[in-house]
PDB file of C-alpha atoms in Angstrom:
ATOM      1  CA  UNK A   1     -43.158   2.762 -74.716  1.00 71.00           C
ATOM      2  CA  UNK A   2     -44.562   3.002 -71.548  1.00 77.00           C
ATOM      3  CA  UNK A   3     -43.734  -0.497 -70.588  1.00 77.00           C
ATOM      4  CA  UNK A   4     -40.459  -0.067 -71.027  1.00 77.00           C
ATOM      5  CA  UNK A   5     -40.277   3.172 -69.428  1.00 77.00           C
ATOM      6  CA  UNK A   6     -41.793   1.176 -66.245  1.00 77.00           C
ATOM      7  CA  UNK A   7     -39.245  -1.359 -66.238  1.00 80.00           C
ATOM      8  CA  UNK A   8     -36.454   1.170 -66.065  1.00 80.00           C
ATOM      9  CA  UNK A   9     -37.610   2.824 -63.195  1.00 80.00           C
ATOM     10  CA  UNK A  10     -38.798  -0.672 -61.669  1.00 80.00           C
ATOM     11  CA  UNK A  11     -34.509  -1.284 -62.483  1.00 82.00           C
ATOM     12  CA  UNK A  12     -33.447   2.056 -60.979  1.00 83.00           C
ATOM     13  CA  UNK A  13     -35.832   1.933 -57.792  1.00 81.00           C
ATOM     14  CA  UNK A  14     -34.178  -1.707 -57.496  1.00 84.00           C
ATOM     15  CA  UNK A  15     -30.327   0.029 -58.239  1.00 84.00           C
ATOM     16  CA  UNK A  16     -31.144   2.874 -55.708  1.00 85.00           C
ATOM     17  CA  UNK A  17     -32.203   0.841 -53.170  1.00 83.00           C
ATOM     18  CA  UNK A  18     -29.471  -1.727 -53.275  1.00 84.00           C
ATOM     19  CA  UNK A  19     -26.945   1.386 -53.672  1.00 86.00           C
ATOM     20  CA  UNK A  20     -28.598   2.893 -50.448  1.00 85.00           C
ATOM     21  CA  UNK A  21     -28.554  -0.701 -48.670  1.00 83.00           C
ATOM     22  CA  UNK A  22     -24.678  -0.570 -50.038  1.00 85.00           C
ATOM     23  CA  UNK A  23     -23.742   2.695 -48.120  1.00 83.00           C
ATOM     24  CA  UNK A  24     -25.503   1.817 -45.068  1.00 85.00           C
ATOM     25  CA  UNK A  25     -24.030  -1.528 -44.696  1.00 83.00           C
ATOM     26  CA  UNK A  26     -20.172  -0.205 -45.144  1.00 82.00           C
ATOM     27  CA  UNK A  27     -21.446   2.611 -42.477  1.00 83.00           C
ATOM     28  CA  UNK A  28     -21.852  -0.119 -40.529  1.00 84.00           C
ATOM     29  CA  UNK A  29     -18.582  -1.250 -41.103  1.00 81.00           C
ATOM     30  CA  UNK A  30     -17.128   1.557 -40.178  1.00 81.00           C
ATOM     31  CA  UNK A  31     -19.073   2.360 -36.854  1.00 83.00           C
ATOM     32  CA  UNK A  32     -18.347  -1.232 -36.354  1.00 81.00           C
ATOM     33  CA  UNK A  33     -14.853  -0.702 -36.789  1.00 78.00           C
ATOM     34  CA  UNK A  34     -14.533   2.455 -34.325  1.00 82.00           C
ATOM     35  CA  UNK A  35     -16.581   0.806 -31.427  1.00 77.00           C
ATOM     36  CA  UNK A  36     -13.696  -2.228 -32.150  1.00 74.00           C
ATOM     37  CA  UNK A  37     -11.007  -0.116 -31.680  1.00 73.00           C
ATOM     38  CA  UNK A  38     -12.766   1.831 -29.079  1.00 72.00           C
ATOM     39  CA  UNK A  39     -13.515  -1.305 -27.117  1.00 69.00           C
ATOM     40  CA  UNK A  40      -9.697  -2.439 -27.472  1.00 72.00           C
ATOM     41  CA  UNK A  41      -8.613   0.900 -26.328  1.00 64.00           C
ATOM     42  CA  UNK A  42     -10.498   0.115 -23.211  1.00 65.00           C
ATOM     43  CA  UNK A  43      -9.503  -2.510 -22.241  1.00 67.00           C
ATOM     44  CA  UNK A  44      -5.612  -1.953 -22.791  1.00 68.00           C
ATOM     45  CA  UNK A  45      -6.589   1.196 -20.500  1.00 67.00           C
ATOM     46  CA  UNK A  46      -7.880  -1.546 -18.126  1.00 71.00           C
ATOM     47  CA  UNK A  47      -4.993  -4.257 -18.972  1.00 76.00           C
ATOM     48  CA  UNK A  48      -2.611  -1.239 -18.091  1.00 74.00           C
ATOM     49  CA  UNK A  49      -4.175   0.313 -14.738  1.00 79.00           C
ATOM     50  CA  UNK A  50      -1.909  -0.570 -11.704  1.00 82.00           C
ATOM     51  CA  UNK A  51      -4.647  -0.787  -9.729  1.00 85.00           C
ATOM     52  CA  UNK A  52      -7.340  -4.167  -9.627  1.00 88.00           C
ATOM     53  CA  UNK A  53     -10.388  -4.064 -11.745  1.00 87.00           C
ATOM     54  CA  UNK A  54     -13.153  -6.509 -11.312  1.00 88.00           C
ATOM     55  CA  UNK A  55     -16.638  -6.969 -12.798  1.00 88.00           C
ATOM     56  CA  UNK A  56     -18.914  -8.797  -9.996  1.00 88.00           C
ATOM     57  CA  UNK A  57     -22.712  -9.958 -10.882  1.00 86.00           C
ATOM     58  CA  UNK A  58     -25.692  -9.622  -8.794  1.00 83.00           C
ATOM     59  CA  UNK A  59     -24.411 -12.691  -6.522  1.00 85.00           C
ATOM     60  CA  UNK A  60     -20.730 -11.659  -6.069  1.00 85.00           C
ATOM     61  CA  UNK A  61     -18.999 -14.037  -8.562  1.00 89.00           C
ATOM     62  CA  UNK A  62     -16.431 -12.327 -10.775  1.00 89.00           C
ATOM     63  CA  UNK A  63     -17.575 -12.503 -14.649  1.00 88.00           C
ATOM     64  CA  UNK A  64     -14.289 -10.302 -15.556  1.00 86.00           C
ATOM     65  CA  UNK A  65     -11.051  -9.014 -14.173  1.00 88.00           C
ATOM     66  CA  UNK A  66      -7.581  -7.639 -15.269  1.00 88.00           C
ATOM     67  CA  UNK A  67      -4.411  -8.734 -14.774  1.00 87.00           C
ATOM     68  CA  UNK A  68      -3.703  -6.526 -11.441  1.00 88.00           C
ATOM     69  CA  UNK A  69      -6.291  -7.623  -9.717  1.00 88.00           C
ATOM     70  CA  UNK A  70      -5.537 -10.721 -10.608  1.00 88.00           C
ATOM     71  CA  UNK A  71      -1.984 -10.130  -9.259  1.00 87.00           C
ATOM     72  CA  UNK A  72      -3.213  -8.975  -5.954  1.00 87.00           C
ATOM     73  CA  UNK A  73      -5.607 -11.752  -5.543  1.00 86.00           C
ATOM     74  CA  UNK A  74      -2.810 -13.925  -6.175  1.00 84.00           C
ATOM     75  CA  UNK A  75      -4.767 -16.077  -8.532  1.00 85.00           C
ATOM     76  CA  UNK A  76      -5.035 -16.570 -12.862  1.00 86.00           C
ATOM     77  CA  UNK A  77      -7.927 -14.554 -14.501  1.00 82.00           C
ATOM     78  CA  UNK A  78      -8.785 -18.270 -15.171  1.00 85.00           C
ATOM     79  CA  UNK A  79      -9.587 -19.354 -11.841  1.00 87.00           C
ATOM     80  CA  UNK A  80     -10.733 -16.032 -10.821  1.00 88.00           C
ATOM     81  CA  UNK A  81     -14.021 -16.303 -13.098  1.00 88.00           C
ATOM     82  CA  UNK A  82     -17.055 -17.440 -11.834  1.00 88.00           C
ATOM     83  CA  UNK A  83     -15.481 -17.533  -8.073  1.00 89.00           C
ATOM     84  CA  UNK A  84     -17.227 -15.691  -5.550  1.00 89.00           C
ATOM     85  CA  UNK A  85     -15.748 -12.241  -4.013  1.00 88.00           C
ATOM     86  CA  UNK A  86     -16.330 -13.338  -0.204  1.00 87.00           C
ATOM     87  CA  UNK A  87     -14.400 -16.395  -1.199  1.00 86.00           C
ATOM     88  CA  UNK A  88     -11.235 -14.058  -2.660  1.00 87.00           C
ATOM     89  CA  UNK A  89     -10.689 -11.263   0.261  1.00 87.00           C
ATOM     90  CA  UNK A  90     -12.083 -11.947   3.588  1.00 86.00           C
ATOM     91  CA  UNK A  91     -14.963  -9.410   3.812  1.00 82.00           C
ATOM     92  CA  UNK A  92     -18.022  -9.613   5.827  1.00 81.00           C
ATOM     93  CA  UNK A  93     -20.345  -8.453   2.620  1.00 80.00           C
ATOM     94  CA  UNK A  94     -20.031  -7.162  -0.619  1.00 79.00           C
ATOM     95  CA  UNK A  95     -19.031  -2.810  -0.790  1.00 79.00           C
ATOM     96  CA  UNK A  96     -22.015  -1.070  -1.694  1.00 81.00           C
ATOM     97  CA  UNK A  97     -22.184   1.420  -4.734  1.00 82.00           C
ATOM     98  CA  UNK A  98     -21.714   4.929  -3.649  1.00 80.00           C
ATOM     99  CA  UNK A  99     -20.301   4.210  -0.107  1.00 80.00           C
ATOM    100  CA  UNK A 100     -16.530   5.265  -0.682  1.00 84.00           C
ATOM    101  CA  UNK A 101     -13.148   3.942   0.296  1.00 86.00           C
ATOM    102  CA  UNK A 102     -13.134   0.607   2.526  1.00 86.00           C
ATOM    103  CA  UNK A 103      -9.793  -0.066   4.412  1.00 86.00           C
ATOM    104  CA  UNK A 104      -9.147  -4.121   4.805  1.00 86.00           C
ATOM    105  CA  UNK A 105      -6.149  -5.986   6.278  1.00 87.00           C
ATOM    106  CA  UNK A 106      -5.342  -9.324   6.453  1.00 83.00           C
ATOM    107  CA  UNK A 107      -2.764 -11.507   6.227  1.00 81.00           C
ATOM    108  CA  UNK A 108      -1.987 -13.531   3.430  1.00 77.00           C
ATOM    109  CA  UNK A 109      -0.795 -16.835   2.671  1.00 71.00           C
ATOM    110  CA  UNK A 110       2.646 -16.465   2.938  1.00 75.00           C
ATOM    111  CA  UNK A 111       2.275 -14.614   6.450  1.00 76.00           C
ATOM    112  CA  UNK A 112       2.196 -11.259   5.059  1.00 79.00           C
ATOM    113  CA  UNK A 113       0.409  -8.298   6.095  1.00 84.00           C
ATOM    114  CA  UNK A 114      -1.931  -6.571   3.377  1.00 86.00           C
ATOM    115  CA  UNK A 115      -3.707  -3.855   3.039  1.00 89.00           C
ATOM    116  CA  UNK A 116      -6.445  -3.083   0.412  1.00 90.00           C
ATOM    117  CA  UNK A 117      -8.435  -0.271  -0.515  1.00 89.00           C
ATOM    118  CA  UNK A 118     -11.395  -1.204  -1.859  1.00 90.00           C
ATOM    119  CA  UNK A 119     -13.603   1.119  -4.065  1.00 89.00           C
ATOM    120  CA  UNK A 120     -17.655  -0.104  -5.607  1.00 88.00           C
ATOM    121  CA  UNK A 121     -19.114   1.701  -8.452  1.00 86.00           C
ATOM    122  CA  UNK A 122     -22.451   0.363 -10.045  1.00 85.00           C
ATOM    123  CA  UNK A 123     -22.615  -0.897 -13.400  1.00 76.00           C
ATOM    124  CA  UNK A 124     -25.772  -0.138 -15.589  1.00 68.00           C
ATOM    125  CA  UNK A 125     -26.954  -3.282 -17.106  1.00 60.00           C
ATOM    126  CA  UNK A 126     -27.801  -3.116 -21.098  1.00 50.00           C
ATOM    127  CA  UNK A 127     -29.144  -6.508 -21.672  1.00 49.00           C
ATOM    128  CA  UNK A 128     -31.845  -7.170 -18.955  1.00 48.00           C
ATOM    129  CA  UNK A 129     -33.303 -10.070 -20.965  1.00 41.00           C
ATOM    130  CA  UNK A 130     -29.831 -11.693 -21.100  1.00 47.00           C
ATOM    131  CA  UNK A 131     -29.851 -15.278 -19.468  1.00 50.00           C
ATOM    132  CA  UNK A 132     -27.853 -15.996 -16.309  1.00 54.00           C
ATOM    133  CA  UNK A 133     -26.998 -13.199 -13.454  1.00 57.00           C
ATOM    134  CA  UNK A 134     -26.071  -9.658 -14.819  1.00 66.00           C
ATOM    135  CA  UNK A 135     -22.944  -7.268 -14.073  1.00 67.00           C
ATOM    136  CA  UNK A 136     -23.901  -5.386 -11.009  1.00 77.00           C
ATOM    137  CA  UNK A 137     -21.226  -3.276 -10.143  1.00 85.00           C
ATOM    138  CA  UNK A 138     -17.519  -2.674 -10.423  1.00 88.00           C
ATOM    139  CA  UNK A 139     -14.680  -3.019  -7.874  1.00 89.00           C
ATOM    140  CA  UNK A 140     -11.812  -1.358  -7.377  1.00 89.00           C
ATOM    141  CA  UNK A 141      -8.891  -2.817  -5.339  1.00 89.00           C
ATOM    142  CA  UNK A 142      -5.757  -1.173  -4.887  1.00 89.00           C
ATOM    143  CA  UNK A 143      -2.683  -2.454  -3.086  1.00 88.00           C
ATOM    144  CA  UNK A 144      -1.411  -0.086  -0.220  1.00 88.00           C
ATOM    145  CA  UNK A 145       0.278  -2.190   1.664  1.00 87.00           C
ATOM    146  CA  UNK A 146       4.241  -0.581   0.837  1.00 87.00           C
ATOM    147  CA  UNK A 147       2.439   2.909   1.426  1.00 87.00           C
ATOM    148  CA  UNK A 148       1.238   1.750   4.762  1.00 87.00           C
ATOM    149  CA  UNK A 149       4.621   0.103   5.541  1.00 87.00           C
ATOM    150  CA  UNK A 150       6.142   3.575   4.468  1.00 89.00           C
ATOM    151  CA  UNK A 151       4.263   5.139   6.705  1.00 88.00           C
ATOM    152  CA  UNK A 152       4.472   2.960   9.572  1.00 88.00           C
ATOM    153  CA  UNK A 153       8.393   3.279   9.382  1.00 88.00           C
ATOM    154  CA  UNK A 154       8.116   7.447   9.475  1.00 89.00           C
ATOM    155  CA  UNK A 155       5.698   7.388  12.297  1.00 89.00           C
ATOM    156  CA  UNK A 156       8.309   5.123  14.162  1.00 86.00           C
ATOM    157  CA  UNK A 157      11.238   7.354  12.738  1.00 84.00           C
ATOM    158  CA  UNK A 158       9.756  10.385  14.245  1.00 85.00           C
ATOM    159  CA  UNK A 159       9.465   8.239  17.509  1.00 84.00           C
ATOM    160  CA  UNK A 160      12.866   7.593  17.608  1.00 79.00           C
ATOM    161  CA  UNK A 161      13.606  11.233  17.019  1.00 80.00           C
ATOM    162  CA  UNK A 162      11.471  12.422  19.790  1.00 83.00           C
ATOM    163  CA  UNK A 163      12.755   9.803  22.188  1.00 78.00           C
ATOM    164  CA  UNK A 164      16.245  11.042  21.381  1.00 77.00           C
ATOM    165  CA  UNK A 165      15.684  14.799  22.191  1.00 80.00           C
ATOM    166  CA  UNK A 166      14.192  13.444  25.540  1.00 80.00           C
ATOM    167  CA  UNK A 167      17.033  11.181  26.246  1.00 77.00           C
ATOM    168  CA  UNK A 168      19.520  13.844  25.726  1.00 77.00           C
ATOM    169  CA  UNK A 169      17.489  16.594  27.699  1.00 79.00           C
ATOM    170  CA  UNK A 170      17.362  13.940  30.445  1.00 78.00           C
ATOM    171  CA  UNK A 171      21.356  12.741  30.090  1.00 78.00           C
ATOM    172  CA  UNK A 172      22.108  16.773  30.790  1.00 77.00           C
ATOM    173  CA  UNK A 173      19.976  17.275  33.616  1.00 81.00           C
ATOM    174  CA  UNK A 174      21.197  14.210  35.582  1.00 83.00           C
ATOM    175  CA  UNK A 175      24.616  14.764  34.575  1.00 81.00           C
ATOM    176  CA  UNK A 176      24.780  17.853  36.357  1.00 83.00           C
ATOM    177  CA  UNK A 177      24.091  16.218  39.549  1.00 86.00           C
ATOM    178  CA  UNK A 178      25.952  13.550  39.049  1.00 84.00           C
ATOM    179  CA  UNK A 179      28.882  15.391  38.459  1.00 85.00           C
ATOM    180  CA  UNK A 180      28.878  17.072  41.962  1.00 87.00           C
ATOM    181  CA  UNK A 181      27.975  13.754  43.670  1.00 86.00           C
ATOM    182  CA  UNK A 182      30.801  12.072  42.245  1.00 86.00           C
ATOM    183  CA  UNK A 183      33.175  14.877  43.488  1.00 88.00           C
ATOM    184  CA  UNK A 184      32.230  15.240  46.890  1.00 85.00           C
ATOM    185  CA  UNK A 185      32.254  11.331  47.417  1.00 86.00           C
ATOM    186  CA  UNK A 186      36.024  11.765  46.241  1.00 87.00           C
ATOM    187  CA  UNK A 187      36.807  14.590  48.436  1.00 88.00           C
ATOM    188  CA  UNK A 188      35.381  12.418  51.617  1.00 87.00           C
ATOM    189  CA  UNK A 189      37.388   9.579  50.688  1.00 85.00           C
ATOM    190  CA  UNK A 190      39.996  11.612  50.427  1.00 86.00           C
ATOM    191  CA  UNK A 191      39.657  12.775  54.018  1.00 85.00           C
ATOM    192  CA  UNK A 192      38.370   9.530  55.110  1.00 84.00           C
ATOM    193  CA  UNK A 193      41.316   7.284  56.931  1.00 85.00           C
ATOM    194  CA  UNK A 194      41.495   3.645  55.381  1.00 81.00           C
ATOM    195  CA  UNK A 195      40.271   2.083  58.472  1.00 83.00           C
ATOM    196  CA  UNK A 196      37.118   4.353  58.738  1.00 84.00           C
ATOM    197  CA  UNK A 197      34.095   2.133  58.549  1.00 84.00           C
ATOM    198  CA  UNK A 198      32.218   4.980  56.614  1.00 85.00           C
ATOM    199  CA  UNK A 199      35.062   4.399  53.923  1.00 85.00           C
ATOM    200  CA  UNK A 200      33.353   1.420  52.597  1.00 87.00           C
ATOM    201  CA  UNK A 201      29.993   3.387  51.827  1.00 87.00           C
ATOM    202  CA  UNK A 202      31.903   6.481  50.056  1.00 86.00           C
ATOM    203  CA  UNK A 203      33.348   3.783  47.660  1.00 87.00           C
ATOM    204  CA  UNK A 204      30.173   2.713  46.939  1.00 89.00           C
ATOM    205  CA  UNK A 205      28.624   6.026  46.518  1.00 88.00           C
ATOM    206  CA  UNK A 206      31.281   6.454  43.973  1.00 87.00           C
ATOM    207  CA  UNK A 207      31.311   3.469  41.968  1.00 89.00           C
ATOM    208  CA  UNK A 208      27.392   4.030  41.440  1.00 89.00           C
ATOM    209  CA  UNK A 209      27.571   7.254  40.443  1.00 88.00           C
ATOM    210  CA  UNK A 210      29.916   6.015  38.266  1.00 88.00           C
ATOM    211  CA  UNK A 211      28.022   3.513  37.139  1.00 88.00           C
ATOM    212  CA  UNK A 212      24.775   6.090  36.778  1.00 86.00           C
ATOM    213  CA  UNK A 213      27.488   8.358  34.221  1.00 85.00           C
ATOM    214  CA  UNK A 214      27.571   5.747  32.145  1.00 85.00           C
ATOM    215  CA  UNK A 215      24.176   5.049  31.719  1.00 83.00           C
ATOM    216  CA  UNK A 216      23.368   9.077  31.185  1.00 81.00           C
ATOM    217  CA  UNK A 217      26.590   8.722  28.699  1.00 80.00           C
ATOM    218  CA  UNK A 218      24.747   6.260  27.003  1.00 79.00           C
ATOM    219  CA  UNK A 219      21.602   8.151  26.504  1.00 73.00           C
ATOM    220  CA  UNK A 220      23.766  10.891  25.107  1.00 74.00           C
ATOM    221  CA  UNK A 221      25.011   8.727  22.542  1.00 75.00           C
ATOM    222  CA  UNK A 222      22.096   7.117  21.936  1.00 69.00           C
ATOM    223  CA  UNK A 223      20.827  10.765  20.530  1.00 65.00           C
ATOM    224  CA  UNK A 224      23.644  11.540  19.127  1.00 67.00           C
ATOM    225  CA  UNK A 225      23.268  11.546  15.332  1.00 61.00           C
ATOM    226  CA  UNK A 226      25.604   9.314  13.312  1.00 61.00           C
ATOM    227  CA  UNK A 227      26.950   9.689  10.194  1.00 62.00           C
ATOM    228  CA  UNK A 228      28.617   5.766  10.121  1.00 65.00           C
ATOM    229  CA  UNK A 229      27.458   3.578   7.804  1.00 72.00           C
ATOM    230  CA  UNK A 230      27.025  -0.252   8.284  1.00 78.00           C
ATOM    231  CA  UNK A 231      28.304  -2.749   6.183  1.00 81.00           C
ATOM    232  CA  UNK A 232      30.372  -6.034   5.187  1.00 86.00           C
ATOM    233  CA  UNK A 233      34.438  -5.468   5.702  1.00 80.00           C
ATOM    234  CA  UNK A 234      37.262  -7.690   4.950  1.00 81.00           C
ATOM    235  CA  UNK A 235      38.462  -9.072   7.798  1.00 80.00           C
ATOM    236  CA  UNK A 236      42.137 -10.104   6.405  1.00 78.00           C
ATOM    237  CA  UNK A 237      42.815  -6.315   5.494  1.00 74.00           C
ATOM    238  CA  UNK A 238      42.362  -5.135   9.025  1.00 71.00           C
ATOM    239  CA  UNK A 239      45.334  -4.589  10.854  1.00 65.00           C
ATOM    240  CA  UNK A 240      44.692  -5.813  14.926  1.00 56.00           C
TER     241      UNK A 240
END
């Protein structure tokens, strides 16, 4: 009749629409799923990063952070939350978005020098209405302080290179000199009677040009190269 033909499409509109509802809710599921994994894929990218990566609000105050910055602020992720920035690294204001690399060195509490390069991005809020101050912008802190310390050691290296090359141009062009003062002071005294007052100043012309070889002999081997290496003997198998 058509009652009953009514009632079963009333029953299949009802089927369809809870077999429709069915699909869409294990859709659902599954875009849940991926932005899970997604999300967790993120942040083992972030756990992983050697470099510090901190979420700061609108005021400053950390609201996330992974475990190397957490290293190079030398504080837990714990106490690190809800602490202010300022408070952290000793900065005269917050790095803008957009405004590139900031250098910053300071020393630490254990009397070490660091150096930080500090890095601002902004973060786009997605939940204006939510209560309490929003993410503002990322910061990125990296550690440069053994790169610094590296370089530092070749700049002084290459000192020490060029200081040698001088010191041994110097050494030969004194040496020269030196050479044919110390040989005419020994050719006067050996001309020169004992009981010659001027006796006494040819001896002392030749003890300082002595004295001035050594010092130019010193220079040389200062830039000498060396190929000895330095380090811990036992004294009891020396033989004196």
């Amino acid at each position: 009749s058509t009652e009953d033909v009514d009632i079963v499409r009333a029953l299949l509109d009802q089927a369809a629409l809870a077999i429709e509802n069915a699909q869409l809710l294990d859709q659902v599921h599954r875009q849940l799923a991926r932005v899970t994994s997604l999300q967790r894929h993120n942040e083992e990218i972030l756990e992983s990063s050697p470099a510090g990566i901190v979420v700061l609000d609108t005021e400053g105050r950390v609201t996330s952070a992974n475990l190397a910055f957490a290293a190079i602020a030398g504080r837990t992720r714990g106490e690190l939350l809800g602490a202010k920035i300022l408070e952290i690294f000793p900065l005269d204001a917050l790095p803008e978005p957009g405004s590139g690399i900031r250098q910053l060195s300071f020393e630490d509490a254990s009397g070490g020098l660091r150096h930080l390069q500090l890095t601002a991005a902004p973060l786009p809020d997605l939940a204006e209405a939510a209560a309490g101050p929003r993410a503002d912008r990322v910061l990125v802190v990296q550690d440069v302080s053994e790169r610094v310390a590296m370089e530092r050691a070749m700049r002084e290296q290459d000192r020490l290179a060029s200081l040698g090359v001088l010191a041994a141009g110097v050494a030969h062009e004194v040496n020269t000199p030196l050479t044919g003062i110390s040989s005419y002071a020994q050719m006067l005294l050996a001309d020169t009677d004992a009981s010659d007052p001027r006796r006494e100043l040819l001896q002392k012309v030749e003890r300082q040009t002595f004295r001035a070889s050594r010092i130019v002999n010193g220079l040389l081997e200062f830039a000498r190269k060396r190929d000895h290496e330095s380090g811990p003997v036992a004294l009891s198998a020396l033989q004196i």
